[in-house]
mmCIF file of C-alpha atoms in Angstrom:
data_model
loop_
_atom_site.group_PDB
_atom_site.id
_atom_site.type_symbol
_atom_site.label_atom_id
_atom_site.label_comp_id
_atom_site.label_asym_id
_atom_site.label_seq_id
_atom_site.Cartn_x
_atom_site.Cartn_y
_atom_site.Cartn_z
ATOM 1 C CA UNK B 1 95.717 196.920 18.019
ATOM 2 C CA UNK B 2 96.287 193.887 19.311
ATOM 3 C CA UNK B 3 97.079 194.774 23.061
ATOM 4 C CA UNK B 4 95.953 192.515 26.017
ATOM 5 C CA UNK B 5 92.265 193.903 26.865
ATOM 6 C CA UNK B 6 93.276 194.450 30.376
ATOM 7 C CA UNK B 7 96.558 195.707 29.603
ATOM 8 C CA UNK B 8 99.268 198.328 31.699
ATOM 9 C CA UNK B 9 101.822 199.896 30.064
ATOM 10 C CA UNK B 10 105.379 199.374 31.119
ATOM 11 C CA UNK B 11 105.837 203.237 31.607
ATOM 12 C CA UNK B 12 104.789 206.534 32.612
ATOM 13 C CA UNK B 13 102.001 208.795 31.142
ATOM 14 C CA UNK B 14 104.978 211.816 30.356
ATOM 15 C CA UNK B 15 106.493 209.462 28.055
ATOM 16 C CA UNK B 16 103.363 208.484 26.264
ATOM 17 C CA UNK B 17 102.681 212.053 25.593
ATOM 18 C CA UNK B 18 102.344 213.517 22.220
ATOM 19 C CA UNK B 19 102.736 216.671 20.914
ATOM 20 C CA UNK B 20 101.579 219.300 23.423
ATOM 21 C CA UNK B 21 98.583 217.243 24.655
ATOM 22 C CA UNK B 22 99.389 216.052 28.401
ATOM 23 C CA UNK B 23 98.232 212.346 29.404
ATOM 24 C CA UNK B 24 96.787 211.869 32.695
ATOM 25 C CA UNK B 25 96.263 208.380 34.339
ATOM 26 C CA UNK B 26 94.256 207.301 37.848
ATOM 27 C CA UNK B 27 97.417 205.300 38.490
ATOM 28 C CA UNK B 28 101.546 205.373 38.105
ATOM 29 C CA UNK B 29 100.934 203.276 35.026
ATOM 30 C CA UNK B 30 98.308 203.658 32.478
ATOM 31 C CA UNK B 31 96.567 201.037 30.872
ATOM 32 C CA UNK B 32 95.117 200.579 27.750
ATOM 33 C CA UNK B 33 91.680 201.939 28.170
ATOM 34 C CA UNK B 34 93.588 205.485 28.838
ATOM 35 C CA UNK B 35 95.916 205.063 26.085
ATOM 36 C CA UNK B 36 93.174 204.735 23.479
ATOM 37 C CA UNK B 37 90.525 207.158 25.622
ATOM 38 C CA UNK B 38 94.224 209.832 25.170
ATOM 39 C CA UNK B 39 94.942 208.897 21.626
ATOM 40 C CA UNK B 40 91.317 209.720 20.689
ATOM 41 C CA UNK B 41 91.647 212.990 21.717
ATOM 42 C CA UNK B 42 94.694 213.860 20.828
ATOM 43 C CA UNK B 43 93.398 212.532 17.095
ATOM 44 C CA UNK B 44 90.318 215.197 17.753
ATOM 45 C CA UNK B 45 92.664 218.290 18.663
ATOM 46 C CA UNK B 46 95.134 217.642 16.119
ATOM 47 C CA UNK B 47 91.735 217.423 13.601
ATOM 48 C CA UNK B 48 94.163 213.998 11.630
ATOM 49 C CA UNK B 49 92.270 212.904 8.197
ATOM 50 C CA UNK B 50 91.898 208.580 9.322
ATOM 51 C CA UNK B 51 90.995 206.649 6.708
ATOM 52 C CA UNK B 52 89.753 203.679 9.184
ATOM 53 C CA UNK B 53 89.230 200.167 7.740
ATOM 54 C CA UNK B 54 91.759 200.444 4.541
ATOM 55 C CA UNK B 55 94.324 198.345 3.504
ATOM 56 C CA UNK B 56 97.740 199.564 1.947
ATOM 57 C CA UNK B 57 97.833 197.107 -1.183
ATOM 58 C CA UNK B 58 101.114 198.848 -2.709
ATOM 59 C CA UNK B 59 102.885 201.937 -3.163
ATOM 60 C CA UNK B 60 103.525 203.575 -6.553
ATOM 61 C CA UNK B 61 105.921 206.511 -7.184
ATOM 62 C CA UNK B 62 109.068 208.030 -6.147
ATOM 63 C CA UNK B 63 110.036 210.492 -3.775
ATOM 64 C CA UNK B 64 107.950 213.291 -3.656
ATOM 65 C CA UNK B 65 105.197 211.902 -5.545
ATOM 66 C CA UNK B 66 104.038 208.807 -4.247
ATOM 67 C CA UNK B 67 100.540 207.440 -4.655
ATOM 68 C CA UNK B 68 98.947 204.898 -1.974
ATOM 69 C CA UNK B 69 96.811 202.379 -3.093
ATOM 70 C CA UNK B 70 93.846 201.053 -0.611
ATOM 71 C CA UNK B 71 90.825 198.908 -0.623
ATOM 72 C CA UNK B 72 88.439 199.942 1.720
ATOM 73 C CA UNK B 73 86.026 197.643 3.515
ATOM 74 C CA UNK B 74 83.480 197.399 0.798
ATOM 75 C CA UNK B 75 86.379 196.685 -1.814
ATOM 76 C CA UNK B 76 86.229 199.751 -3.327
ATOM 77 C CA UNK B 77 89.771 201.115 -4.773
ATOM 78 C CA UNK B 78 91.040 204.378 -3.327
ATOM 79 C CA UNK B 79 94.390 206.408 -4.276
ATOM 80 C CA UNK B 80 95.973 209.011 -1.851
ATOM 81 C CA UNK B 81 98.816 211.242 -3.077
ATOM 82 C CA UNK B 82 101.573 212.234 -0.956
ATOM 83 C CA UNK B 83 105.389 213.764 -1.006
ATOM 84 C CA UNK B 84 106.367 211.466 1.191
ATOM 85 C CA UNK B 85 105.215 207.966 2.914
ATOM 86 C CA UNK B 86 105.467 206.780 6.199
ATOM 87 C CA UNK B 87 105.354 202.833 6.962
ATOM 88 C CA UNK B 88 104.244 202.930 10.564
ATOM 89 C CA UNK B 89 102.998 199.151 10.881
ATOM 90 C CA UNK B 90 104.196 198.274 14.464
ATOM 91 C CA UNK B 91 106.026 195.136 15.360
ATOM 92 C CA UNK B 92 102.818 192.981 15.914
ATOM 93 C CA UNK B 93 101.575 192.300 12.699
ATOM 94 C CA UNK B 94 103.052 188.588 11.498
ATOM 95 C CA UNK B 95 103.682 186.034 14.770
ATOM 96 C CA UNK B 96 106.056 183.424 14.948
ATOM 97 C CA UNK B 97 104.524 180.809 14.366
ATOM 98 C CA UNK B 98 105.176 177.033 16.319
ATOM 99 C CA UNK B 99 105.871 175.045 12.742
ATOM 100 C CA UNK B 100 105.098 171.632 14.331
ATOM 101 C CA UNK B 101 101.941 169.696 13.573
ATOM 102 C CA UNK B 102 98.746 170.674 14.714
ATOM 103 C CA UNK B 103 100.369 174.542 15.141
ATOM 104 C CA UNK B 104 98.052 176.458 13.231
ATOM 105 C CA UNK B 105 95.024 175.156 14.394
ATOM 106 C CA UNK B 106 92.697 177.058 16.299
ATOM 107 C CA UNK B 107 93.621 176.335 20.557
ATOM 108 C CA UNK B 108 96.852 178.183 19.119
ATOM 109 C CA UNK B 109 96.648 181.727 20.444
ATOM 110 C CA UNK B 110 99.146 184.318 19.186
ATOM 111 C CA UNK B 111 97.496 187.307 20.520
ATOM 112 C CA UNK B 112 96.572 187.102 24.451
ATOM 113 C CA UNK B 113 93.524 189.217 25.438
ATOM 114 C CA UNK B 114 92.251 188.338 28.656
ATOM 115 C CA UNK B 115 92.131 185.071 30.861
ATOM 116 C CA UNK B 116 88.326 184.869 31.860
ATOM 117 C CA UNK B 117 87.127 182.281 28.661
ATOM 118 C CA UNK B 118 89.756 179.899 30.233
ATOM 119 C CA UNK B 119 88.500 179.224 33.827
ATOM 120 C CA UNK B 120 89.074 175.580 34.578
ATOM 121 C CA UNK B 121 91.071 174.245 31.671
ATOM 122 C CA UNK B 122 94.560 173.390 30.617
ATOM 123 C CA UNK B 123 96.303 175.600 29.136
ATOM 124 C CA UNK B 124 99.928 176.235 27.859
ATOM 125 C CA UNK B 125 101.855 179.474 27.811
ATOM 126 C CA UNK B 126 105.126 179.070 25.057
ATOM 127 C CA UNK B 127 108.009 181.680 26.306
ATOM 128 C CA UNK B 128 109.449 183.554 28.914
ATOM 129 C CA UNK B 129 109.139 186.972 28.708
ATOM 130 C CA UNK B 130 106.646 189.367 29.682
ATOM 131 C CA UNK B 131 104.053 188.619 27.995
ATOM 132 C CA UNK B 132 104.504 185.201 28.731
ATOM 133 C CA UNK B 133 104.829 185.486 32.429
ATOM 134 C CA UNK B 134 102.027 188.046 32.678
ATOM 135 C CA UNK B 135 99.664 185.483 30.357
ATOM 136 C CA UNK B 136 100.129 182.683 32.687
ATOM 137 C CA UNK B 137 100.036 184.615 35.941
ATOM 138 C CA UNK B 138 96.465 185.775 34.735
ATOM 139 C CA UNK B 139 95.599 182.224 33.649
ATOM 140 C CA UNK B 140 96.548 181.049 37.163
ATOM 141 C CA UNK B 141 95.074 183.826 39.266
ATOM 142 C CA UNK B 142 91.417 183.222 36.966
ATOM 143 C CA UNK B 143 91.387 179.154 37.770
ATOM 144 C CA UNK B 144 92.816 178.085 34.349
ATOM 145 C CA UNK B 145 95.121 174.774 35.007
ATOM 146 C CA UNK B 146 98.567 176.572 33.903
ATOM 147 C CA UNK B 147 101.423 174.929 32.120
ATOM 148 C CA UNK B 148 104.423 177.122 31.189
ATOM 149 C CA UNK B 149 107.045 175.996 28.327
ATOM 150 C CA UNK B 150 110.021 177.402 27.401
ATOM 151 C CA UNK B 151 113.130 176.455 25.370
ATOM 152 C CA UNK B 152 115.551 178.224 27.534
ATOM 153 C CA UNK B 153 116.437 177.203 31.066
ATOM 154 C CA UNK B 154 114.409 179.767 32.948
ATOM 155 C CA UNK B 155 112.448 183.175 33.163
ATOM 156 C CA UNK B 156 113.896 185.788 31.325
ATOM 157 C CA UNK B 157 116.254 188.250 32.880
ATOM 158 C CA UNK B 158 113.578 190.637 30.777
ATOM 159 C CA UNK B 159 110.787 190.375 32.858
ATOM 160 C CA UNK B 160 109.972 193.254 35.274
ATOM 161 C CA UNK B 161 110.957 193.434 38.307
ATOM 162 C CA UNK B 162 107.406 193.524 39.956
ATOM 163 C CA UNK B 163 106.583 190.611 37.652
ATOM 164 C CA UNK B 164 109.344 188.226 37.797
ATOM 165 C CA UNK B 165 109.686 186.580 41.404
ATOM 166 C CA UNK B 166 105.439 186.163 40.930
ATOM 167 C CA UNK B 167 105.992 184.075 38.292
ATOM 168 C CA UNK B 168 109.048 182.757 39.781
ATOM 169 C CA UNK B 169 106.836 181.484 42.754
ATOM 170 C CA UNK B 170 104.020 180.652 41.344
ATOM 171 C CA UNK B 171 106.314 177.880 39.858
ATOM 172 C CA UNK B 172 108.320 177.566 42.472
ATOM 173 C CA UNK B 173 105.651 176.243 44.475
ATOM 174 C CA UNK B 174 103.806 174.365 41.609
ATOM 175 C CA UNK B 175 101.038 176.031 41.316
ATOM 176 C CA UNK B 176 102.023 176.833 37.722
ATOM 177 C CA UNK B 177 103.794 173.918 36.274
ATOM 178 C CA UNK B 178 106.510 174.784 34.407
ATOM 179 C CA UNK B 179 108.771 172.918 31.449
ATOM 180 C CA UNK B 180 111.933 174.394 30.494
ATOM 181 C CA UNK B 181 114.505 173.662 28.127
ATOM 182 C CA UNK B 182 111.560 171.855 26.134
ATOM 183 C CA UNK B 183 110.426 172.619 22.753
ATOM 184 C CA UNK B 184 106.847 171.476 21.404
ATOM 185 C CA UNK B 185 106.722 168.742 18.994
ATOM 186 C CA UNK B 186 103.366 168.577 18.369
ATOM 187 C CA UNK B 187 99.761 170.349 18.750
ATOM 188 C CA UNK B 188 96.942 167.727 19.589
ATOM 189 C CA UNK B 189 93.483 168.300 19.630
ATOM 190 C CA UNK B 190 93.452 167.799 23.556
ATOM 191 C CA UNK B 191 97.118 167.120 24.280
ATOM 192 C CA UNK B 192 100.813 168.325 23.440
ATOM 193 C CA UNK B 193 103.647 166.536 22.861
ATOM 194 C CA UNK B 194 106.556 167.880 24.182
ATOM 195 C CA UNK B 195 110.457 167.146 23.777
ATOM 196 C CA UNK B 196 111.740 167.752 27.612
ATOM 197 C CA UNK B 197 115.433 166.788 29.175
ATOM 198 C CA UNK B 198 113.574 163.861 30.087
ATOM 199 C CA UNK B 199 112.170 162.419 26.586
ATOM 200 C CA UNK B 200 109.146 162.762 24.826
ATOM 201 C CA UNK B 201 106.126 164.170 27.340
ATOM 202 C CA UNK B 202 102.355 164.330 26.596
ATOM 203 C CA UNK B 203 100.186 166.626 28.699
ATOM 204 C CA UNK B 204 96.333 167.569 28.216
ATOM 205 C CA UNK B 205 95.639 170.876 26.586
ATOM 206 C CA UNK B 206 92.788 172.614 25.875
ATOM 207 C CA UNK B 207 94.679 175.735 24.074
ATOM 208 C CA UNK B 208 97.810 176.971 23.317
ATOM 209 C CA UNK B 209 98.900 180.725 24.065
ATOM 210 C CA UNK B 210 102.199 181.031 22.150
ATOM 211 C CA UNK B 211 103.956 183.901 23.557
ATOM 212 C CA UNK B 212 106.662 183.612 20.763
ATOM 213 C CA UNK B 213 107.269 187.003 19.464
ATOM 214 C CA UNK B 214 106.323 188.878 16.234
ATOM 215 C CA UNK B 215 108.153 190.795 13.610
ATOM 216 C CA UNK B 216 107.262 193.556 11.408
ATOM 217 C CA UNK B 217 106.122 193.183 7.929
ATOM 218 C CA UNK B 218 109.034 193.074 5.883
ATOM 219 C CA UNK B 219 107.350 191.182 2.781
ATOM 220 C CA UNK B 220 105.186 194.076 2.221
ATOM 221 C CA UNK B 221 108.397 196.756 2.756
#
């Protein structure tokens, strides 16, 4: 749902596959577009009743007689019966969020799509994983002015192989300027203020990608 626009998966069409349906790709790896293109069809063949644009409010019952209560996208109230439920929400729902003034304010990006609205400007990347690294490697390759922060005291051991010593130069040679063992202190409207090994550090920003992680929806569970 949320998925980079541009995205490629991290494995191999066989172990997408589901059900009987085979997934094919132009390439080793698919990407996104093929992923939703496959899940289409395999939504099609398997003839699945999806109720698009509802939202779960609660969950009344016991097992095997549970009743699901939804508001659609007019606000209309519907009720589906079922013997059992299955909470299938992802991992991607609720991001961790900065909690340091200025965090929540719009140049904060939790969800990275693609890097062509950010040609010539500054822009932060917060982690060190893969998303991270493969956020500010597209920043960098599309002309954005790239500044990587991290808390830790370098790229993750994580990252992919094929990603990793990119990143790792890209840095290396300063083309990507990169902060670790630095936390952010503060979100200005054209500048962060950062806590590095050195002392206090403000750079100009013009937004925020905060590559922090998410975690399922446990409140609603």
């Amino acid at each position: 749902f949320n998925y980079p626009t541009n995205m490629t998966f991290f494995t191999t069409p066989e172990l997408l596959e589901i059900g009987d349906i085979p997934m094919t790709s132009m390439f080793e790896k698919p990407n996104r577009t093929e992923a939703l293109k496959y899940y289409r069809r395999v939504a099609d063949h398997y003839d699945l009743d999806i109720r698009q644009y509802e939202k779960v409010t609660h969950i009344t019952g016991s097992d095997g007689n549970f009743t699901v209560h939804a508001l659609d996208r007019d606000g209309c109230a519907r009720q589906y019966a079922g013997r059992k439920v299955i909470l299938a929400t992802g991992y991607y729902d609720i991001p961790n969020r900065l909690n340091v003034p200025g965090g929540d304010s719009e140049k904060v990006i939790h969800y990275y799509k693609e890097p062509h609205p950010y040609f010539d400007l500054d822009v932060a990347v917060i982690g060190a994983k893969n998303s991270a690294a493969i956020a500010a490697l597209e920043l960098f390759w599309t002309g954005a002015r790239v500044t990587l922060i991290h808390r830790g005291d370098r790229i993750s051991d994580k990252v992919k192989y094929w990603i990793k010593p990119n990143i790792e130069n890209r840095i290396k040679s300063g083309e990507v300027k990169a902060y670790f063992n630095t936390a952010v202190l503060e979100v200005k409207p054209r500048s962060l203020v950062l806590q590095t090994p050195e002392g206090e550090k403000e750079i100009p920003n013009d937004y925020v990608f905060c590559m922090t992680g998410y975690r399922p929806d446990f409140e609603f569970m």
